[in-house]
Tab-separated table of C-alpha atoms in Angstrom:
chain	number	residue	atom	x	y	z
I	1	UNK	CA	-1.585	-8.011	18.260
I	2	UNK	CA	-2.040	-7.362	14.450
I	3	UNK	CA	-1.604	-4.341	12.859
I	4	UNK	CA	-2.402	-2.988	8.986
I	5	UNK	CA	-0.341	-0.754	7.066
I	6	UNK	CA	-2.076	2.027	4.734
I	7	UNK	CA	0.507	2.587	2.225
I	8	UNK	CA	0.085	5.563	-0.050
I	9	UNK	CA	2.644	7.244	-2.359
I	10	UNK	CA	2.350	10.711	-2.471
I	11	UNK	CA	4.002	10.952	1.003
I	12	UNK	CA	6.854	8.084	-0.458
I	13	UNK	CA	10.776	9.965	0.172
I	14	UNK	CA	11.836	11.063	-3.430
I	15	UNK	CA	8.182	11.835	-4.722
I	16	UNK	CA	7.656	15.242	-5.636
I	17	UNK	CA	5.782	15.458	-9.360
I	18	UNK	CA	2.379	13.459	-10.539
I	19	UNK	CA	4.171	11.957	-13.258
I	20	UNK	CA	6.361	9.751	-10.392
I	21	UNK	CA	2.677	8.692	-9.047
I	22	UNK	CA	1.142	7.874	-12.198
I	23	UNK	CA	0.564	4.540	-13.197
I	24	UNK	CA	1.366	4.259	-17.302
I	25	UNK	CA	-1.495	2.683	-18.079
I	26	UNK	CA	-3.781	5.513	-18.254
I	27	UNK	CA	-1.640	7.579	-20.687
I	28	UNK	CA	-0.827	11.504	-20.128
I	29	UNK	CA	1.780	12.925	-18.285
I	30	UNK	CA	3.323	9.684	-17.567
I	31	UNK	CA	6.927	7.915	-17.062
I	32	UNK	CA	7.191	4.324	-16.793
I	33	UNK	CA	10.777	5.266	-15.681
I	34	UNK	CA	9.787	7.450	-12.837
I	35	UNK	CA	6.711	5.413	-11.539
I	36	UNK	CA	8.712	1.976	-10.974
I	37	UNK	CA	11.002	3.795	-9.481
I	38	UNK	CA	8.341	5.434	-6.817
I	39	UNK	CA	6.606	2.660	-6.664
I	40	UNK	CA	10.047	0.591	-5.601
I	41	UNK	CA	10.277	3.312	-2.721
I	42	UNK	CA	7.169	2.872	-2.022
I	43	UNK	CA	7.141	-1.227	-1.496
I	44	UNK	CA	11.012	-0.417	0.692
I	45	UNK	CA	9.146	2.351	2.935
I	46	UNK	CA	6.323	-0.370	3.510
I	47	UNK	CA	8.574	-3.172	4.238
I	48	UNK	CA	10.757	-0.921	6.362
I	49	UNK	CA	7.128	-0.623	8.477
I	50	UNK	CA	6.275	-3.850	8.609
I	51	UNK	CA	9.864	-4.684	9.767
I	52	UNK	CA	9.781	-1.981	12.637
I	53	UNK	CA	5.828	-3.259	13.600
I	54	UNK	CA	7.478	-7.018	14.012
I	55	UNK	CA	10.402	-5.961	16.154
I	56	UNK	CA	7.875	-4.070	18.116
I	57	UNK	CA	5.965	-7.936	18.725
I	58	UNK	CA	3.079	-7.371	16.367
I	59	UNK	CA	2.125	-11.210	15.659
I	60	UNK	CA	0.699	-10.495	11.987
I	61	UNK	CA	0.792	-7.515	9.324
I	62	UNK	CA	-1.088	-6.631	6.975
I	63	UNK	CA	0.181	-4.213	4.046
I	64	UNK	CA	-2.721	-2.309	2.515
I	65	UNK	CA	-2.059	-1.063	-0.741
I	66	UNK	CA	-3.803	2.271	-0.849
I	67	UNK	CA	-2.522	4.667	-3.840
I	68	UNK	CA	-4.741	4.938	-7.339
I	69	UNK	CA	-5.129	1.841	-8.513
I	70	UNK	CA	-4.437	0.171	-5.480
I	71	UNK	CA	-1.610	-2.496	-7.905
I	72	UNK	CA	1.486	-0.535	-6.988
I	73	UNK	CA	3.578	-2.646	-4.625
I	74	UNK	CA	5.980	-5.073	-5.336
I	75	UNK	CA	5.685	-8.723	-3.373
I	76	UNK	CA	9.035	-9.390	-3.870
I	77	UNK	CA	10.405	-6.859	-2.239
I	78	UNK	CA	7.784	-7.305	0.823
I	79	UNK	CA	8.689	-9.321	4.423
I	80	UNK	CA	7.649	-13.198	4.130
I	81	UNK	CA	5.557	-12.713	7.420
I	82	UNK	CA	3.668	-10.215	6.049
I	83	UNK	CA	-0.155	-10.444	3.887
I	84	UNK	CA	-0.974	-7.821	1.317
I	85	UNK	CA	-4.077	-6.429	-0.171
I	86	UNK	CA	-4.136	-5.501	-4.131
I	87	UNK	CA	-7.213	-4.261	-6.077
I	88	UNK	CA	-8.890	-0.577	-5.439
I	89	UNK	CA	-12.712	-2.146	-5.059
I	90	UNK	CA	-12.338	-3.037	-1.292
I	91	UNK	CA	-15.014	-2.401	1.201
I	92	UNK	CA	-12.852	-0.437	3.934
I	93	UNK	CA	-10.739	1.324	0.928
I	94	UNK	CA	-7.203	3.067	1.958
I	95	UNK	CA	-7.484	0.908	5.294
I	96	UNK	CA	-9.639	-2.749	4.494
I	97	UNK	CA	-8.087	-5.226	7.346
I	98	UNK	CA	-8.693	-2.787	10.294
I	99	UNK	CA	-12.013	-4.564	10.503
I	100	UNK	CA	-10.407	-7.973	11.346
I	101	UNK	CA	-10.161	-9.367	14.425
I	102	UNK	CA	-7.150	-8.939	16.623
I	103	UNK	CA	-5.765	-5.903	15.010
I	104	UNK	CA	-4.818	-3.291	17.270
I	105	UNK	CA	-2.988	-0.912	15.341
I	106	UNK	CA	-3.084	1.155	12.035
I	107	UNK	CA	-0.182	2.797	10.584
I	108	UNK	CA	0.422	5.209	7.659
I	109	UNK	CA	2.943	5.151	5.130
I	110	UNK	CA	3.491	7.343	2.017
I	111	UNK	CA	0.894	9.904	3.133
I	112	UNK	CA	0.205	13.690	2.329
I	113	UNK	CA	-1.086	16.612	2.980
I	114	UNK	CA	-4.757	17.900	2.876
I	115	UNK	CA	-6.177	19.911	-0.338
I	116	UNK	CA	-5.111	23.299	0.216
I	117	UNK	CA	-2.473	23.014	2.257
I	118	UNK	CA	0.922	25.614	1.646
I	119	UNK	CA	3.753	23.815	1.050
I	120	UNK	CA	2.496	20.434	1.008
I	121	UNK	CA	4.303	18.128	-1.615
I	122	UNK	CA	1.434	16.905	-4.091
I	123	UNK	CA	-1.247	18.079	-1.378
I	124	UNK	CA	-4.978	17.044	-2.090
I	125	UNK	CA	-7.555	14.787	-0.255
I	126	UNK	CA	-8.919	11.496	-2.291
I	127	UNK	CA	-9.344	12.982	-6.065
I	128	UNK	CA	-7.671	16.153	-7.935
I	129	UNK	CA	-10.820	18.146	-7.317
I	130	UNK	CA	-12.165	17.749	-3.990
I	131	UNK	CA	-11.323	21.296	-2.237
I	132	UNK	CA	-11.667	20.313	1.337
I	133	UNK	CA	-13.674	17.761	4.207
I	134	UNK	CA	-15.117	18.987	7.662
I	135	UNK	CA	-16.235	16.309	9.845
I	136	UNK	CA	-17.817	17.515	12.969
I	137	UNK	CA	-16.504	21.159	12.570
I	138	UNK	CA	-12.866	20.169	11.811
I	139	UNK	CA	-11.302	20.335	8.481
I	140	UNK	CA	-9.204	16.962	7.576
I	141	UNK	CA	-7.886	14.672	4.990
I	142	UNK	CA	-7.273	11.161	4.149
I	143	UNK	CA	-5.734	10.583	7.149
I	144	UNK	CA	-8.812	11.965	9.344
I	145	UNK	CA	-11.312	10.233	7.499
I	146	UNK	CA	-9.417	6.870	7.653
I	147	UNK	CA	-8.432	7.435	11.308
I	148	UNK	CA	-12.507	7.840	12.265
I	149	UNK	CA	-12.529	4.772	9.949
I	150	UNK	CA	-10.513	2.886	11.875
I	151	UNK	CA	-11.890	4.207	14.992
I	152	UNK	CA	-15.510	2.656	14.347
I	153	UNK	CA	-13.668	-0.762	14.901
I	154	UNK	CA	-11.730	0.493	17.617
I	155	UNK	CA	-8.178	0.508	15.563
I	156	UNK	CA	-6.257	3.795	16.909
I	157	UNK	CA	-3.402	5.237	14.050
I	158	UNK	CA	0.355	5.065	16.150
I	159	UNK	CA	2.500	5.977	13.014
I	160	UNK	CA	2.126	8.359	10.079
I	161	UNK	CA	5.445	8.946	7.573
I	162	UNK	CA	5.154	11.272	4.901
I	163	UNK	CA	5.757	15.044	3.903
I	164	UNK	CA	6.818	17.607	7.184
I	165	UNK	CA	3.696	19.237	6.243
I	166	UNK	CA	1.237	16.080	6.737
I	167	UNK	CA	2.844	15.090	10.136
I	168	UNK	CA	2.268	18.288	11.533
I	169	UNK	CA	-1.560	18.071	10.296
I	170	UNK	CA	-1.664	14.460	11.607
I	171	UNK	CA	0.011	15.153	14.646
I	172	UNK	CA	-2.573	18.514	15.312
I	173	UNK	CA	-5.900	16.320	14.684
I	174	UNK	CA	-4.806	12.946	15.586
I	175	UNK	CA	-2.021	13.986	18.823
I	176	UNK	CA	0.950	13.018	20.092
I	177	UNK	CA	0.386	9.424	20.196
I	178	UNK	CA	0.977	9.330	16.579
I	179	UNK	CA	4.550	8.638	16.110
I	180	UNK	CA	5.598	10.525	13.113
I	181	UNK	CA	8.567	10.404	10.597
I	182	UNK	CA	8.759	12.942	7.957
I	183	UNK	CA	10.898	11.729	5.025
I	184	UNK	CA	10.986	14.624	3.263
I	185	UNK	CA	10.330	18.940	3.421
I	186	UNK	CA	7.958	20.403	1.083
I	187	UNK	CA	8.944	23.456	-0.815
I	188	UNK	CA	5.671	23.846	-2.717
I	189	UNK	CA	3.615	21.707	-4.277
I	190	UNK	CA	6.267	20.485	-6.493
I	191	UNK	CA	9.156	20.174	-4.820
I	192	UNK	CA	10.698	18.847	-1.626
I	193	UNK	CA	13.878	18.279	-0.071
I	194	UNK	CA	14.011	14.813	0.290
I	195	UNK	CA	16.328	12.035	3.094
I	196	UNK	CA	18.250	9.674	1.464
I	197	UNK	CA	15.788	6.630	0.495
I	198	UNK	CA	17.862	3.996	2.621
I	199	UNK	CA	17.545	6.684	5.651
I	200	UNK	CA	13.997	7.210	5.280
I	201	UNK	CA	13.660	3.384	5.265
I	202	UNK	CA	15.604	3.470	8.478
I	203	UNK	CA	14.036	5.712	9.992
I	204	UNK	CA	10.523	4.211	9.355
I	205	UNK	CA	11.811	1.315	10.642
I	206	UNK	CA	12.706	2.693	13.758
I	207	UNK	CA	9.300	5.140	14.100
I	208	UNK	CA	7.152	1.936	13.427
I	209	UNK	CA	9.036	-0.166	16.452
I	210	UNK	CA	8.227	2.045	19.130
I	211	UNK	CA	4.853	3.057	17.913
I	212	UNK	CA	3.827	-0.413	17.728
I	213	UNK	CA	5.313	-0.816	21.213
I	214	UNK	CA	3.081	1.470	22.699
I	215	UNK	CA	0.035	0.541	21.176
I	216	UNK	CA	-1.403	-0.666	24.033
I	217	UNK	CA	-1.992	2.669	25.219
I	218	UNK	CA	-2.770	4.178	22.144
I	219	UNK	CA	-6.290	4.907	21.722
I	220	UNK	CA	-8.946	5.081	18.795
I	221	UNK	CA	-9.646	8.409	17.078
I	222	UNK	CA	-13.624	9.022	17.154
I	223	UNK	CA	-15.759	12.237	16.648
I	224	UNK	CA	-19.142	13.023	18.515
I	225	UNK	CA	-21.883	11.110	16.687
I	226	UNK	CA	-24.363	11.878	14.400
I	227	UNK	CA	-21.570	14.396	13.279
I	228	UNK	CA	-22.311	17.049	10.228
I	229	UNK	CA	-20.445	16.224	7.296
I	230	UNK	CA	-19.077	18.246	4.299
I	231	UNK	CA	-17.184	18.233	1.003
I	232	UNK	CA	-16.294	21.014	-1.048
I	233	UNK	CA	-15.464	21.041	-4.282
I	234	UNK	CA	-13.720	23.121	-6.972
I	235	UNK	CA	-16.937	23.802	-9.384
I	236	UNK	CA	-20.211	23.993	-8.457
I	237	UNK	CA	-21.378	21.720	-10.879
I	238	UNK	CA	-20.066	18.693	-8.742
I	239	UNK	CA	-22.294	20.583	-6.112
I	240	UNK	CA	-25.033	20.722	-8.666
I	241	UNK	CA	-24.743	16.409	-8.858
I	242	UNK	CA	-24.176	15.742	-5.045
I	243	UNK	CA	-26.686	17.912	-4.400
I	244	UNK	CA	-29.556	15.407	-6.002
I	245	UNK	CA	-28.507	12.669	-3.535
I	246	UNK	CA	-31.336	12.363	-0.915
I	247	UNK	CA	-30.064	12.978	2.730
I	248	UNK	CA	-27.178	15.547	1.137
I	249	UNK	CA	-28.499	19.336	1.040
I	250	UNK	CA	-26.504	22.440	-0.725
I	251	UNK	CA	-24.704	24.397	1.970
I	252	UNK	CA	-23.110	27.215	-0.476
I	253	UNK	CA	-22.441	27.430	-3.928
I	254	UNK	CA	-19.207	24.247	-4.032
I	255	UNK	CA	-20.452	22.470	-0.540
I	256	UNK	CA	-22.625	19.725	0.209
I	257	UNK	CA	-23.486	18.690	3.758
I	258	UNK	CA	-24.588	15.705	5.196
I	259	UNK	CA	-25.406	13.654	8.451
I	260	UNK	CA	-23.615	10.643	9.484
I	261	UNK	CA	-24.775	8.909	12.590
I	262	UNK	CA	-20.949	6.733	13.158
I	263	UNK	CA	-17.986	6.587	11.017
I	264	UNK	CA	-18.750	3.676	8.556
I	265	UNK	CA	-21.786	6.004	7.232
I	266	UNK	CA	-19.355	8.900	6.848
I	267	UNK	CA	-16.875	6.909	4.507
I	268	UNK	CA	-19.121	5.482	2.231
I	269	UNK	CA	-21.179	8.971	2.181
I	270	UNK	CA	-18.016	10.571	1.145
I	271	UNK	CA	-16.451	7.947	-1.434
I	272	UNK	CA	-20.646	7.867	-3.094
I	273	UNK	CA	-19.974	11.409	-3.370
I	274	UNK	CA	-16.367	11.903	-4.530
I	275	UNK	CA	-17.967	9.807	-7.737
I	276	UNK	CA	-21.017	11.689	-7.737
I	277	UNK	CA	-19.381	14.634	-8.270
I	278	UNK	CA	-16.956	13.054	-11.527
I	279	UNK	CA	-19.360	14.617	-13.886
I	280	UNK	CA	-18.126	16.853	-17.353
I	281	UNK	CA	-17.505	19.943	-16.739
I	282	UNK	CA	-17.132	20.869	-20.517
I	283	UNK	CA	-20.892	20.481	-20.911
């Protein structure tokens, strides 16, 4: 069996301020300092995955890079078994490989809370000003939208390490077969206490092994299809845009609601209108 490995940041042990997730290249609040640093963590908490997933018998991994730019880990400091994806245009996004075959398994790394959510280190769901996604009723994040992802090729999510306050959300809407490992406690948005980085590592190592162990049982997160579909937003100009895309209709005065008939439809819906809604709001 093959697994991937969705690899965010936000969720990385030590993270607790934008500046750490940043990459320099775009200017602003930046640190060259801080990001290689994070990003270092990030490659160690991936590797520490993979490491756990082979012990476990997977027979190939794949590491998706899935923070920002989507050029944040460090080969070097990767497993030799292991492939990698780098680039941010990818079909499948956060989790491109769960579509090949012979992959069984999907695990998360680095990831966060959903927008909104008290105490979450960093909290938000794909872009700084989406406010919130319902999918069939239920409110989610990343890691619900990439689980249904996964789902439509039949990949169930056994492992999720992050924030305490994004296990507990993964572990409500995703359930117990979801083998978490939080690496760190949020104290707001901006702070956390934080495991040592070589525990965390350790730990992830460990979490991964026995999730991928029981894989076999796991099973694939789906919704009831067609499902109704929302975003909301924090200005109701981004309504205003997503609003004009036929199929999408205005629910209230930040919301836009949608259709999707399976969960392929539902991603690309929502990443067409998470640009969409990128308009000036300075007129």
């Amino acid at each position: 069996m093959k697994v991937v490995i969705s690899v965010d940041m936000e969720g990385v042990c030590g993270v607790a301020s934008w500046v750490q997730v940043s990459p320099p290249e775009f200017g602003g609040l930046v640190s060259g300092t801080e990001y290689q640093a994070a990003r270092e963590r990030m490659t160690r908490e991936a590797a520490a995955a993979a490491e756990g997933a082979i012990m476990g018998g997977a027979t190939g991994v794949l590491i998706n890079d899935s923070h920002d730019t989507m050029r944040n880990l460090i080969p070097e400091l990767l497993p030799q078994q292991v492939r990698f994806t780098s680039g941010n245009d990818k079909p499948l996004s956060m989790v491109q490989g769960v579509q090949e075959d012979g992959v069984g398994a999907l695990l998360f790394v680095g990831y966060h809370a959903r927008a909104g959510s008290p105490l979450g280190p960093l909290a938000h769901t794909w872009n700084g000003f989406i406010r919130n996604v319902r999918v069939g009723g239920i409110d989610t994040g990343e890691y619900g939208v990439n689980a249904l992802l996964a789902g439509h090729y039949d990949v169930p999510v056994v492992f999720a390490s992050g924030d305490d306050v994004a296990m507990a959300e993964i572990s409500a809407e995703l359930g117990e077969q979801v083998v978490t490992v939080a690496v760190k406690e949020g104290l707001s948005t901006y702070a956390a206490i934080h495991l040592h980085p070589a525990e965390a590592q350790k730990r992830i190592r460990e979490g991964a092994e026995h999730a991928v162990r029981a894989a076999k049982n796991a099973q694939p997160y789906i919704t009831r299809w067609p499902a109704p579909c929302q975003i909301s937003f924090d200005h109701q100009a981004r309504a205003d845009a997503c609003a004009r895309v036929p199929g999408v209709t205005r629910v209230d005065a930040v919301t836009v609601g949608w259709s999707s008939e399976n969960a392929y439809h539902l991603f690309q819906t929502f990443r067409m209108l998470a640009t969409v809604a990128g308009v000036r709001l300075n007129g």
